Amino acid sequence: MKHFAKLAAAAAVAAIIGAPMTAARAETPPDTLIQAWAIDDIITLDPAEVFEFTASEILGNSYQPLVGYDVKDVSQIHGVIAESWTVSEDGKTFTFQIRPGMTFASGNPITAADPVFSLQRAIKLDKSPAFILTQFGFNAGNVDEKIRQTGDMTFEFEMDQAYAPSLVLYCLTATVGFVVDKELALSHEQDGDFGYDWLKTNYAGSGAFTIRDWRANEVVVLERNDNYSGDAPAMARAIYRHIPEGATQRLLLEKGDIDIARSLGSEEITALQDNPDVKIESGVKGSIYYLGLSQKNEYLSKPEVRQAMKYLVDYATIADTIMKGRVKVHQAFLPEGFLGALNDTPFELNVEKAKELLAEAGVPDGFKVTMDTRNTPEITAIAEAIQQTMAGAGIEMELIPGDGQQTLTKYRARNHDIYIGRWGPDYQDPHTNADTFARNPDNGDDAASKPLAWRNSWDIPEMTAKADAAVLEKDTDKRADMYLELQAEHQQVSPFVIMFQEIEVLGIRENVDGFVIGPSFNDNSFKKVSKSE
Amino acid sequence: MTPGTARTKPAGRRGGAVPRLAVRGARLVATLAVTLLGLLFVTFLIGRVVPVDPVLAVVGDRASQSTYDAAYIELGLDKPLYQQFWIFLKNALTGDLGTSILTKKPIVEDIKRVFPATLELATAGILIGTVFGIPLGVLAAVRQGGIADQMIRVFGLIGYSAPIFWLGLLGLLVFYAKLDWVAGPGRIDISYEYSITPATGLLLLDSAMQGQWDAFRNVLAHLALPALLLGYFSMAYISRMTRSFMLNELAQEYIITARVKGVSETRIIWVHALGNAAVPLVTVVALSYAGLLEGSVLTETVFAWPGLGQYLTNSLQNADMNAVLGGTLVIGIIFVGLNLLSDLLYNLLDPRVRRRK
């Protein structure tokens, strides 16, 4: 029986030691930027359809808009593909002049035909982000006439009303306004689809990088665009690897197998702070975390109860501990950094005050309510903290966990009591959030437009009118005041408990410089990234 | 197995082999078809009653009503359920499983892309599990109640009950981050990514066939840890089952008969007892393999392994029903296929069947 002992020993030794593999390993190449991120949200690479964080960032580095803004001061708008523009007397028509001498990555020159085609295409395809453009009165039937080429390098953009010029320009900075290579896209057209089928997975832009390869849930590879009109990027290649786990990202970053980790959790960030090979950089993003209180609920529809809820969240503790460095307390619907953002934070945890308000509402002993909670670690942690503080005033909150699509489906059908959500702006103008938090043109079940105010059954004709007026105000300072006033009222009376603004945190290798964290994901830029040896 | 060994099990009834085989074959095909059809139908129904709006995955949360309505019709959701299922079935029979709403590519193409990653990992895992699991199980049975038995049982219990996610992270921390014995998450380093022309999608095979030995070593270094982890997990199960089958065999009369006849202990254990235990073991190994081929979601997540498990989870979370049905069909075929294979092996290994030949 001795051979058993030998056999067992051999098996155990082999299993435990598993002959070390001094594999042919490679550090990240000096001309390649490698980022680890969860890139499973990419569903398309077509500017007319892209609406997800990761794809927006990729497009921001590979396509160009007509106009852009300074990420450090978003009020500074400048031309990119457009050299200049004028607004007609009646305020309804913009005339854009295209910058001469620019080309696409394909080598095709950029003329007015390209932005005209790109905008018309986005409106006719009518994909997710099309509303950013159609809100100016365009539709598939009239767009050929309303967005028209008037010369080789000029075109007109005629709207149904005299909207605030800043709103129009900010909307054109969104990915849906990015300029597509008309000739290249049409060379791949099938059944009059404007190259839609091809562009889902291919590239026709003029940005600093070209998109060479996208393998869903695996990798995205970008390469330097030699025909780029701006300064050539130092990196020849930029790669996103799909590494969903923060803990795994941290290991890769510490080993130097990636340059940037994009989804680190609080624990990983804390652990990396002591590592001399890694630096932590962060930037304020536009997303806000909020609670939506359905006005269909008999308790939540009482103004005093809504007010009480705002005193039952321990904002400071959640921001400092649970979300440690990844959010800051913010209590108005416009994120900091937007024109007219209100940065006052009048609410803090105050159980006694909340109890008084509940007594005024006729529910001194509290009530039972449910909250639909997306089952991500951070949302769950925030929800549990809120559940605990609500209980202090007798509000028994039952958390109903579900995945993102599930909770969202329920929310959109107005079947929730409370929904804990995160909302990111769609473009850099204040109207993007006023439109959803403070407008509800029709509270009926079959309303054509279903903003967040509608989802929470909050019927607000007066506030809707105020938000509509702000969209047409041409004087920027006056417009900012209108939004400040709107938010001050909204903060006190709305069924939204707005809590935090997101901060994006990156773990970056010490030798990597120049990554820009912008206010929205398509502003995140690695065009100027360099690596020192 | 050598002929003339002492087997004293009753033989089955004899009959006309050819007609019976034909009948059995026909019955088998019918069973397979019904199984797969049932599987698809149940999956389809579950997908439709899940409270998730698949249109949202296509158009997102911000789209206008007109965008939403167009996508609803494009996905065929305006048709009655039975019609949706019928369309899916008809297409599936012609090899068209539809288009994924997430990747925008044909499901068949998606599965072709993700399955090799899982196949490579699962095959490595099951090989490790079998090679170590069976001898350890035999040893535990032979030394029943002794120290070796206890140690193997504890070792197996840990493998069977420790959260694979945690073990994976721990493994990465020790063998990748600290000791540098293996490569990190992913299937291959970016620097080798484009040095291999994808042929089979099995990177070990592709790199070996193309003589890219550096890339081959790199792929192996990436594969080692997740494969060992899955191997450990299946080894725990295989060794436990081997132990119990062996204990059962060693208590049989024919073993006593063999000992009386003076057959050596080694031969009794490795040929007689294991030979008979191998019959049910084949099923155990086949089912473990099938389990690994489903794609181990957690392992694939920790190791950023772009396989079937990750693909299916993602599809499920986004109500990408075409992809879920396609993936389920593939898993169903694997299960049914491996079951069939283990049946055939069972017949081949079972002396009663062999004797009929």
GROMACS .gro file of C-alpha atoms in nm, chain A residues 212-457:
model
  246
  212ARG     CA    1  -1.007   4.954  -3.430
  213ASP     CA    2  -1.186   4.677  -3.247
  214TRP     CA    3  -1.472   4.619  -3.005
  215ARG     CA    4  -1.540   4.274  -2.867
  216ALA     CA    5  -1.844   4.289  -2.639
  217ASN     CA    6  -1.763   4.226  -2.271
  218GLU     CA    7  -1.398   4.181  -2.355
  219VAL     CA    8  -1.202   4.465  -2.506
  220VAL     CA    9  -1.214   4.792  -2.698
  221VAL     CA   10  -0.904   4.896  -2.889
  222LEU     CA   11  -0.845   5.250  -3.014
  223GLU     CA   12  -0.553   5.360  -3.228
  224ARG     CA   13  -0.402   5.701  -3.295
  225ASN     CA   14  -0.567   5.879  -3.588
  226ASP     CA   15  -0.289   6.002  -3.815
  227ASN     CA   16  -0.532   6.238  -3.992
  228TYR     CA   17  -0.637   6.413  -3.671
  229SER     CA   18  -0.642   6.792  -3.705
  230GLY     CA   19  -0.533   6.859  -3.345
  231ASP     CA   20  -0.207   6.770  -3.167
  232ALA     CA   21  -0.117   6.406  -3.219
  233PRO     CA   22  -0.175   6.200  -2.902
  234ALA     CA   23   0.135   6.054  -2.735
  235MET     CA   24  -0.033   5.715  -2.707
  236ALA     CA   25  -0.038   5.503  -3.021
  237ARG     CA   26  -0.305   5.282  -2.870
  238ALA     CA   27  -0.567   5.303  -2.597
  239ILE     CA   28  -0.727   4.987  -2.471
  240TYR     CA   29  -1.024   4.921  -2.243
  241ARG     CA   30  -1.032   4.577  -2.084
  242HIS     CA   31  -1.357   4.447  -1.941
  243ILE     CA   32  -1.270   4.380  -1.577
  244PRO     CA   33  -1.597   4.419  -1.385
  245GLU     CA   34  -1.461   4.358  -1.035
  246GLY     CA   35  -1.306   4.644  -0.838
  247ALA     CA   36  -1.094   4.404  -0.634
  248THR     CA   37  -0.954   4.247  -0.950
  249GLN     CA   38  -0.885   4.590  -1.097
  250ARG     CA   39  -0.688   4.683  -0.788
  251LEU     CA   40  -0.464   4.377  -0.820
  252LEU     CA   41  -0.396   4.452  -1.186
  253LEU     CA   42  -0.320   4.815  -1.109
  254GLU     CA   43  -0.081   4.731  -0.828
  255LYS     CA   44   0.100   4.485  -1.052
  256GLY     CA   45   0.129   4.742  -1.330
  257ASP     CA   46  -0.065   4.525  -1.576
  258ILE     CA   47  -0.307   4.813  -1.632
  259ASP     CA   48  -0.249   5.189  -1.622
  260ILE     CA   49  -0.588   5.304  -1.494
  261ALA     CA   50  -0.856   5.134  -1.282
  262ARG     CA   51  -1.201   5.279  -1.340
  263SER     CA   52  -1.441   5.104  -1.100
  264LEU     CA   53  -1.269   5.098  -0.764
  265GLY     CA   54  -1.486   5.067  -0.456
  266SER     CA   55  -1.429   5.255  -0.129
  267GLU     CA   56  -1.221   4.971   0.017
  268GLU     CA   57  -0.993   4.952  -0.285
  269ILE     CA   58  -0.944   5.329  -0.289
  270THR     CA   59  -0.848   5.329   0.079
  271ALA     CA   60  -0.605   5.043   0.025
  272LEU     CA   61  -0.441   5.209  -0.275
  273GLN     CA   62  -0.385   5.541  -0.098
  274ASP     CA   63  -0.067   5.410   0.065
  275ASN     CA   64   0.077   5.267  -0.255
  276PRO     CA   65   0.358   5.489  -0.391
  277ASP     CA   66   0.319   5.345  -0.744
  278VAL     CA   67  -0.043   5.457  -0.770
  279LYS     CA   68  -0.217   5.793  -0.751
  280ILE     CA   69  -0.584   5.854  -0.691
  281GLU     CA   70  -0.747   6.125  -0.904
  282SER     CA   71  -1.107   6.236  -0.898
  283GLY     CA   72  -1.347   6.474  -1.069
  284VAL     CA   73  -1.702   6.584  -1.005
  285LYS     CA   74  -1.953   6.423  -1.240
  286GLY     CA   75  -2.304   6.535  -1.324
  287SER     CA   76  -2.493   6.231  -1.188
  288ILE     CA   77  -2.709   6.281  -0.881
  289TYR     CA   78  -2.851   6.029  -0.638
  290TYR     CA   79  -3.209   6.087  -0.529
  291LEU     CA   80  -3.522   5.927  -0.385
  292GLY     CA   81  -3.843   5.953  -0.587
  293LEU     CA   82  -4.157   5.949  -0.370
  294SER     CA   83  -4.466   5.837  -0.557
  295GLN     CA   84  -4.754   6.077  -0.512
  296LYS     CA   85  -4.991   5.787  -0.563
  297ASN     CA   86  -4.902   5.676  -0.211
  298GLU     CA   87  -5.145   5.816   0.048
  299TYR     CA   88  -4.869   5.905   0.294
  300LEU     CA   89  -4.604   6.028   0.054
  301SER     CA   90  -4.847   6.266  -0.112
  302LYS     CA   91  -4.872   6.476   0.208
  303PRO     CA   92  -4.641   6.782   0.183
  304GLU     CA   93  -4.530   6.747   0.547
  305VAL     CA   94  -4.436   6.382   0.495
  306ARG     CA   95  -4.227   6.474   0.189
  307GLN     CA   96  -4.055   6.739   0.397
  308ALA     CA   97  -4.003   6.497   0.687
  309MET     CA   98  -3.834   6.245   0.455
  310LYS     CA   99  -3.575   6.508   0.367
  311TYR     CA  100  -3.480   6.527   0.737
  312LEU     CA  101  -3.448   6.149   0.769
  313VAL     CA  102  -3.140   6.090   0.557
  314ASP     CA  103  -2.798   6.100   0.721
  315TYR     CA  104  -2.635   6.273   0.427
  316ALA     CA  105  -2.297   6.337   0.587
  317THR     CA  106  -2.243   5.985   0.717
  318ILE     CA  107  -2.334   5.821   0.388
  319ALA     CA  108  -2.105   6.054   0.192
  320ASP     CA  109  -1.813   6.019   0.434
  321THR     CA  110  -1.826   5.650   0.514
  322ILE     CA  111  -2.038   5.433   0.286
  323MET     CA  112  -1.951   5.618  -0.033
  324LYS     CA  113  -1.622   5.753   0.094
  325GLY     CA  114  -1.499   6.004  -0.161
  326ARG     CA  115  -1.727   5.891  -0.442
  327VAL     CA  116  -2.012   6.135  -0.373
  328LYS     CA  117  -2.056   6.478  -0.217
  329VAL     CA  118  -2.372   6.606  -0.050
  330HIS     CA  119  -2.585   6.795  -0.302
  331GLN     CA  120  -2.954   6.872  -0.265
  332ALA     CA  121  -3.078   7.046  -0.580
  333PHE     CA  122  -3.166   6.902  -0.920
  334LEU     CA  123  -2.891   7.085  -1.109
  335PRO     CA  124  -2.547   6.938  -1.042
  336GLU     CA  125  -2.267   7.166  -0.934
  337GLY     CA  126  -2.088   7.305  -1.238
  338PHE     CA  127  -2.406   7.365  -1.438
  339LEU     CA  128  -2.535   7.712  -1.523
  340GLY     CA  129  -2.767   7.818  -1.238
  341ALA     CA  130  -2.685   7.526  -1.007
  342LEU     CA  131  -2.806   7.574  -0.650
  343ASN     CA  132  -2.543   7.454  -0.404
  344ASP     CA  133  -2.735   7.516  -0.079
  345THR     CA  134  -2.779   7.210   0.140
  346PRO     CA  135  -3.060   7.300   0.381
  347PHE     CA  136  -3.135   6.945   0.496
  348GLU     CA  137  -2.952   6.726   0.743
  349LEU     CA  138  -3.054   6.435   0.963
  350ASN     CA  139  -3.300   6.574   1.219
  351VAL     CA  140  -3.530   6.305   1.357
  352GLU     CA  141  -3.709   6.539   1.600
  353LYS     CA  142  -3.802   6.783   1.326
  354ALA     CA  143  -3.916   6.496   1.109
  355LYS     CA  144  -4.137   6.365   1.389
  356GLU     CA  145  -4.298   6.710   1.427
  357LEU     CA  146  -4.369   6.719   1.054
  358LEU     CA  147  -4.516   6.367   1.062
  359ALA     CA  148  -4.742   6.468   1.351
  360GLU     CA  149  -4.857   6.771   1.149
  361ALA     CA  150  -4.934   6.536   0.862
  362GLY     CA  151  -5.153   6.326   1.093
  363VAL     CA  152  -4.919   6.025   1.102
  364PRO     CA  153  -4.737   6.073   1.437
  365ASP     CA  154  -4.651   5.704   1.461
  366GLY     CA  155  -4.512   5.679   1.111
  367PHE     CA  156  -4.626   5.433   0.843
  368LYS     CA  157  -4.513   5.141   0.629
  369VAL     CA  158  -4.368   5.196   0.284
  370THR     CA  159  -4.155   5.005   0.029
  371MET     CA  160  -3.845   5.116  -0.160
  372ASP     CA  161  -3.731   4.955  -0.485
  373THR     CA  162  -3.359   4.917  -0.459
  374ARG     CA  163  -3.119   4.825  -0.734
  375ASN     CA  164  -2.903   4.542  -0.604
  376THR     CA  165  -2.565   4.704  -0.660
  377PRO     CA  166  -2.346   4.719  -0.348
  378GLU     CA  167  -2.346   5.098  -0.327
  379ILE     CA  168  -2.721   5.155  -0.381
  380THR     CA  169  -2.799   4.874  -0.135
  381ALA     CA  170  -2.567   5.026   0.126
  382ILE     CA  171  -2.721   5.373   0.086
  383ALA     CA  172  -3.073   5.226   0.103
  384GLU     CA  173  -2.997   5.034   0.421
  385ALA     CA  174  -2.860   5.347   0.588
  386ILE     CA  175  -3.176   5.539   0.494
  387GLN     CA  176  -3.396   5.253   0.614
  388GLN     CA  177  -3.229   5.278   0.952
  389THR     CA  178  -3.270   5.655   0.994
  390MET     CA  179  -3.632   5.644   0.869
  391ALA     CA  180  -3.708   5.387   1.138
  392GLY     CA  181  -3.603   5.646   1.397
  393ALA     CA  182  -3.920   5.841   1.315
  394GLY     CA  183  -4.143   5.534   1.291
  395ILE     CA  184  -4.130   5.496   0.913
  396GLU     CA  185  -4.097   5.125   0.843
  397MET     CA  186  -3.931   5.100   0.506
  398GLU     CA  187  -3.916   4.761   0.335
  399LEU     CA  188  -3.643   4.734   0.072
  400ILE     CA  189  -3.737   4.545  -0.244
  401PRO     CA  190  -3.415   4.446  -0.420
  402GLY     CA  191  -3.400   4.389  -0.794
  403ASP     CA  192  -3.155   4.427  -1.079
  404GLY     CA  193  -3.132   4.756  -1.264
  405GLN     CA  194  -3.370   4.671  -1.547
  406GLN     CA  195  -3.623   4.520  -1.310
  407THR     CA  196  -3.645   4.816  -1.071
  408LEU     CA  197  -3.645   5.059  -1.363
  409THR     CA  198  -3.929   4.875  -1.537
  410LYS     CA  199  -4.138   4.901  -1.222
  411TYR     CA  200  -4.048   5.268  -1.173
  412ARG     CA  201  -4.140   5.360  -1.530
  413ALA     CA  202  -4.477   5.190  -1.482
  414ARG     CA  203  -4.540   5.404  -1.169
  415ASN     CA  204  -4.577   5.093  -0.954
  416HIS     CA  205  -4.337   5.195  -0.677
  417ASP     CA  206  -4.370   5.371  -0.343
  418ILE     CA  207  -4.015   5.499  -0.326
  419TYR     CA  208  -3.741   5.452  -0.585
  420ILE     CA  209  -3.377   5.515  -0.511
  421GLY     CA  210  -3.211   5.628  -0.828
  422ARG     CA  211  -2.915   5.787  -0.997
  423TRP     CA  212  -2.973   6.039  -1.275
  424GLY     CA  213  -2.708   6.165  -1.512
  425PRO     CA  214  -2.764   6.473  -1.729
  426ASP     CA  215  -2.791   6.414  -2.104
  427TYR     CA  216  -2.615   6.733  -2.207
  428GLN     CA  217  -2.447   7.025  -2.035
  429ASP     CA  218  -2.743   7.265  -2.027
  430PRO     CA  219  -2.961   7.311  -1.714
  431HIS     CA  220  -3.272   7.224  -1.912
  432THR     CA  221  -3.162   6.859  -1.924
  433ASN     CA  222  -3.251   6.813  -1.556
  434ALA     CA  223  -3.521   7.082  -1.527
  435ASP     CA  224  -3.697   6.898  -1.807
  436THR     CA  225  -3.724   6.581  -1.603
  437PHE     CA  226  -3.733   6.688  -1.236
  438ALA     CA  227  -3.944   7.003  -1.272
  439ARG     CA  228  -4.164   6.947  -1.577
  440ASN     CA  229  -4.470   6.730  -1.618
  441PRO     CA  230  -4.685   6.856  -1.905
  442ASP     CA  231  -4.937   6.572  -1.875
  443ASN     CA  232  -4.981   6.357  -1.565
  444GLY     CA  233  -5.215   6.111  -1.742
  445ASP     CA  234  -5.125   5.742  -1.763
  446ASP     CA  235  -5.078   5.757  -2.140
  447ALA     CA  236  -4.883   6.084  -2.149
  448ALA     CA  237  -4.656   6.131  -2.450
  449SER     CA  238  -4.370   6.248  -2.234
  450LYS     CA  239  -4.284   6.066  -1.911
  451PRO     CA  240  -4.024   6.261  -1.714
  452LEU     CA  241  -3.924   6.175  -1.357
  453ALA     CA  242  -4.192   6.412  -1.224
  454TRP     CA  243  -4.448   6.204  -1.418
  455ARG     CA  244  -4.304   5.877  -1.286
  456ASN     CA  245  -4.370   6.004  -0.936
  457SER     CA  246  -4.720   6.128  -1.038
   0.00000   0.00000   0.00000
